[in-house]
Amino acid sequence: MSETVRLLCYWIGLVLLTAATVSVAGGISPPWPQLCVTALAVAKAWLIIDGFMELRHAPRAWRALLLAWPVAMAAGVLLALRQAGY
C-alpha cells in the first residue's frame, strides 16, 4: 500500500470517528455519551499517533508513553465527570 493511500485511510477513519462522536453525543442518555465520546476520542488519538505521527515503528517506550497519555486523560475526564455528578 502506498503512503498516500495509507494516509488517506487514516484520514477517512478520523472522519468516520468524528461523525460517530457527533451522532453519539446527541442521542443517548447519560452516562453513555460521556463514555462513548471518550472512547472515540482515545481511538482518534491512537489513529493520529500510529498513523500521522508514524510511531507504529518507533521504540516501544515512546509509543507506549504517547498511547498512555490519551488513556490517562480520558480516565481523568471521566473521573472528574463522575465526581461532578454527571
Coordinates of N, CA and C in Angstrom, one line a residue:
M1 N 0.9 -1.2 0.0 CA 0.0 0.0 0.0 C 0.9 1.2 0.0
S2 N 0.6 2.2 -0.9 CA 1.4 3.4 -0.9 C 1.2 4.3 0.3
E3 N 2.1 5.2 0.5 CA 2.0 6.1 1.6 C 0.7 7.0 1.5
T4 N 0.4 7.4 0.3 CA -0.7 8.3 0.1 C -2.0 7.5 0.4
V5 N -2.1 6.3 0.0 CA -3.4 5.5 0.3 C -3.5 5.2 1.7
R6 N -2.4 4.9 2.4 CA -2.4 4.6 3.8 C -2.8 5.9 4.6
L7 N -2.3 7.0 4.3 CA -2.7 8.3 5.0 C -4.1 8.6 4.7
L8 N -4.6 8.3 3.5 CA -6.0 8.6 3.1 C -6.9 7.7 4.0
C9 N -6.5 6.4 4.2 CA -7.3 5.5 5.0 C -7.4 6.0 6.5
Y10 N -6.2 6.5 7.0 CA -6.3 7.1 8.3 C -7.2 8.3 8.4
W11 N -7.1 9.1 7.4 CA -7.9 10.3 7.4 C -9.4 10.0 7.3
I12 N -9.8 9.0 6.5 CA -11.2 8.6 6.4 C -11.6 8.0 7.8
G13 N -10.7 7.2 8.4 CA -11.0 6.7 9.7 C -11.3 7.8 10.7
L14 N -10.5 8.9 10.7 CA -10.7 10.0 11.6 C -12.0 10.7 11.3
V15 N -12.4 10.9 10.0 CA -13.6 11.5 9.7 C -14.8 10.7 10.2
L16 N -14.7 9.3 10.0 CA -15.8 8.5 10.5 C -15.9 8.5 12.0
L17 N -14.8 8.5 12.7 CA -14.8 8.6 14.1 C -15.4 9.9 14.6
T18 N -15.1 11.0 13.9 CA -15.6 12.3 14.2 C -17.2 12.3 14.0
A19 N -17.6 11.8 12.9 CA -19.1 11.7 12.7 C -19.7 10.8 13.7
A20 N -19.1 9.7 14.1 CA -19.7 8.9 15.2 C -19.8 9.7 16.5
T21 N -18.7 10.5 16.8 CA -18.7 11.3 18.0 C -19.9 12.2 18.0
V22 N -20.1 12.9 16.9 CA -21.2 13.9 16.9 C -22.6 13.2 17.0
S23 N -22.7 12.0 16.4 CA -24.0 11.3 16.4 C -24.3 10.7 17.8
V24 N -23.2 10.2 18.5 CA -23.4 9.7 19.8 C -23.7 10.8 20.8
A25 N -23.1 11.9 20.7 CA -23.2 13.0 21.7 C -24.6 13.5 21.7
G26 N -25.4 13.4 20.6 CA -26.7 14.0 20.6 C -27.8 13.0 20.9
G27 N -27.6 11.7 21.1 CA -28.7 10.9 21.1 C -28.9 9.9 22.2
I28 N -28.0 9.8 23.2 CA -28.1 8.8 24.2 C -28.2 9.5 25.6
S29 N -28.9 8.9 26.5 CA -29.0 9.5 27.9 C -27.7 9.2 28.7
P30 N -27.4 10.1 29.6 CA -26.2 9.9 30.4 C -26.2 8.6 31.2
P31 N -25.1 8.0 31.5 CA -23.7 8.4 31.3 C -23.1 7.9 30.0
W32 N -23.9 7.3 29.2 CA -23.3 6.7 28.0 C -22.6 7.6 27.0
P33 N -23.2 8.8 26.8 CA -22.5 9.7 25.9 C -21.0 10.1 26.3
Q34 N -20.8 10.3 27.6 CA -19.5 10.6 28.1 C -18.5 9.4 27.8
L35 N -19.0 8.2 28.1 CA -18.2 7.0 27.9 C -17.9 6.8 26.4
C36 N -18.9 6.9 25.6 CA -18.7 6.7 24.1 C -17.8 7.8 23.5
V37 N -18.1 9.0 23.8 CA -17.3 10.1 23.2 C -15.8 10.0 23.7
T38 N -15.6 9.6 24.9 CA -14.3 9.5 25.4 C -13.6 8.3 24.8
A39 N -14.3 7.2 24.6 CA -13.7 6.1 23.9 C -13.3 6.4 22.4
L40 N -14.2 7.1 21.8 CA -14.0 7.6 20.4 C -12.8 8.5 20.3
A41 N -12.6 9.4 21.3 CA -11.5 10.3 21.4 C -10.2 9.6 21.5
V42 N -10.2 8.5 22.3 CA -9.0 7.7 22.5 C -8.7 7.0 21.2
A43 N -9.7 6.5 20.5 CA -9.5 5.8 19.2 C -8.9 6.8 18.2
K44 N -9.4 8.0 18.2 CA -8.8 9.0 17.3 C -7.4 9.4 17.6
A45 N -7.1 9.4 18.9 CA -5.7 9.7 19.3 C -4.8 8.6 18.9
W46 N -5.3 7.3 19.0 CA -4.5 6.2 18.5 C -4.2 6.3 17.0
L47 N -5.2 6.7 16.2 CA -5.0 6.8 14.8 C -4.0 7.9 14.5
I48 N -4.1 9.0 15.2 CA -3.1 10.1 15.0 C -1.7 9.7 15.4
I49 N -1.6 9.0 16.5 CA -0.2 8.6 17.0 C 0.4 7.6 16.1
D50 N -0.4 6.6 15.7 CA 0.2 5.5 14.9 C 0.2 5.9 13.4
G51 N -0.7 6.6 12.9 CA -0.8 6.9 11.5 C -0.1 8.1 11.1
F52 N -0.5 9.3 11.6 CA 0.1 10.5 11.1 C 1.5 10.8 11.8
M53 N 1.6 10.5 13.0 CA 2.9 10.7 13.7 C 3.9 9.6 13.4
E54 N 3.4 8.5 12.8 CA 4.1 7.3 12.4 C 5.0 6.7 13.5
L55 N 4.4 6.6 14.7 CA 5.1 6.0 15.8 C 4.9 4.5 15.9
R56 N 4.2 3.9 14.9 CA 4.0 2.4 14.9 C 5.3 1.7 14.8
H57 N 6.3 2.4 14.2 CA 7.7 1.8 14.0 C 8.7 2.4 15.0
A58 N 8.2 3.2 16.0 CA 9.1 3.8 16.9 C 9.4 2.8 18.1
P59 N 10.4 3.2 18.9 CA 10.7 2.3 20.0 C 9.5 2.2 20.9
R60 N 9.3 1.0 21.5 CA 8.1 0.7 22.3 C 7.9 1.7 23.4
A61 N 8.9 2.1 24.0 CA 8.8 3.1 25.2 C 8.1 4.4 24.7
W62 N 8.5 4.9 23.6 CA 7.9 6.1 23.1 C 6.5 5.9 22.7
R63 N 6.2 4.8 22.0 CA 4.9 4.5 21.6 C 4.0 4.3 22.8
A64 N 4.4 3.5 23.8 CA 3.6 3.3 25.0 C 3.3 4.6 25.7
L65 N 4.3 5.4 25.8 CA 4.2 6.7 26.5 C 3.1 7.6 25.8
L66 N 3.2 7.7 24.5 CA 2.2 8.5 23.8 C 0.9 7.9 23.7
L67 N 0.7 6.6 23.7 CA -0.6 5.9 23.7 C -1.2 6.0 25.1
A68 N -0.4 6.0 26.2 CA -0.9 6.0 27.5 C -1.4 7.4 27.9
W69 N -0.9 8.5 27.3 CA -1.3 9.8 27.6 C -2.8 10.0 27.3
P70 N -3.4 9.7 26.1 CA -4.8 9.9 25.9 C -5.7 9.0 26.8
V71 N -5.2 7.9 27.1 CA -5.9 7.0 28.0 C -6.0 7.6 29.4
A72 N -4.9 8.1 29.9 CA -4.8 8.7 31.2 C -5.7 10.0 31.3
M73 N -5.7 10.8 30.2 CA -6.5 12.0 30.2 C -8.0 11.6 30.1
A74 N -8.3 10.6 29.4 CA -9.7 10.1 29.3 C -10.2 9.6 30.7
A75 N -9.3 8.9 31.4 CA -9.7 8.4 32.7 C -9.9 9.6 33.6
G76 N -9.0 10.6 33.5 CA -9.2 11.8 34.4 C -10.4 12.6 34.1
V77 N -10.8 12.7 32.8 CA -12.0 13.4 32.5 C -13.2 12.6 33.0
L78 N -13.3 11.3 32.8 CA -14.4 10.5 33.3 C -14.5 10.6 34.8
L79 N -13.4 10.5 35.5 CA -13.4 10.6 36.9 C -13.9 12.0 37.4
A80 N -13.5 13.0 36.7 CA -14.0 14.4 37.1 C -15.5 14.5 36.8
L81 N -15.9 14.0 35.7 CA -17.4 14.0 35.4 C -18.2 13.2 36.5
R82 N -17.6 12.1 36.9 CA -18.3 11.3 37.9 C -18.4 12.0 39.2
Q83 N -17.2 12.7 39.6 CA -17.2 13.4 40.8 C -18.2 14.6 40.8
A84 N -18.4 15.2 39.6 CA -19.3 16.3 39.5 C -20.7 15.9 39.4
G85 N -21.0 14.6 39.3 CA -22.3 14.1 39.3 C -23.0 13.9 37.9
Y86 N -22.1 13.9 36.9 CA -22.7 13.7 35.5 C -22.6 12.3 35.1

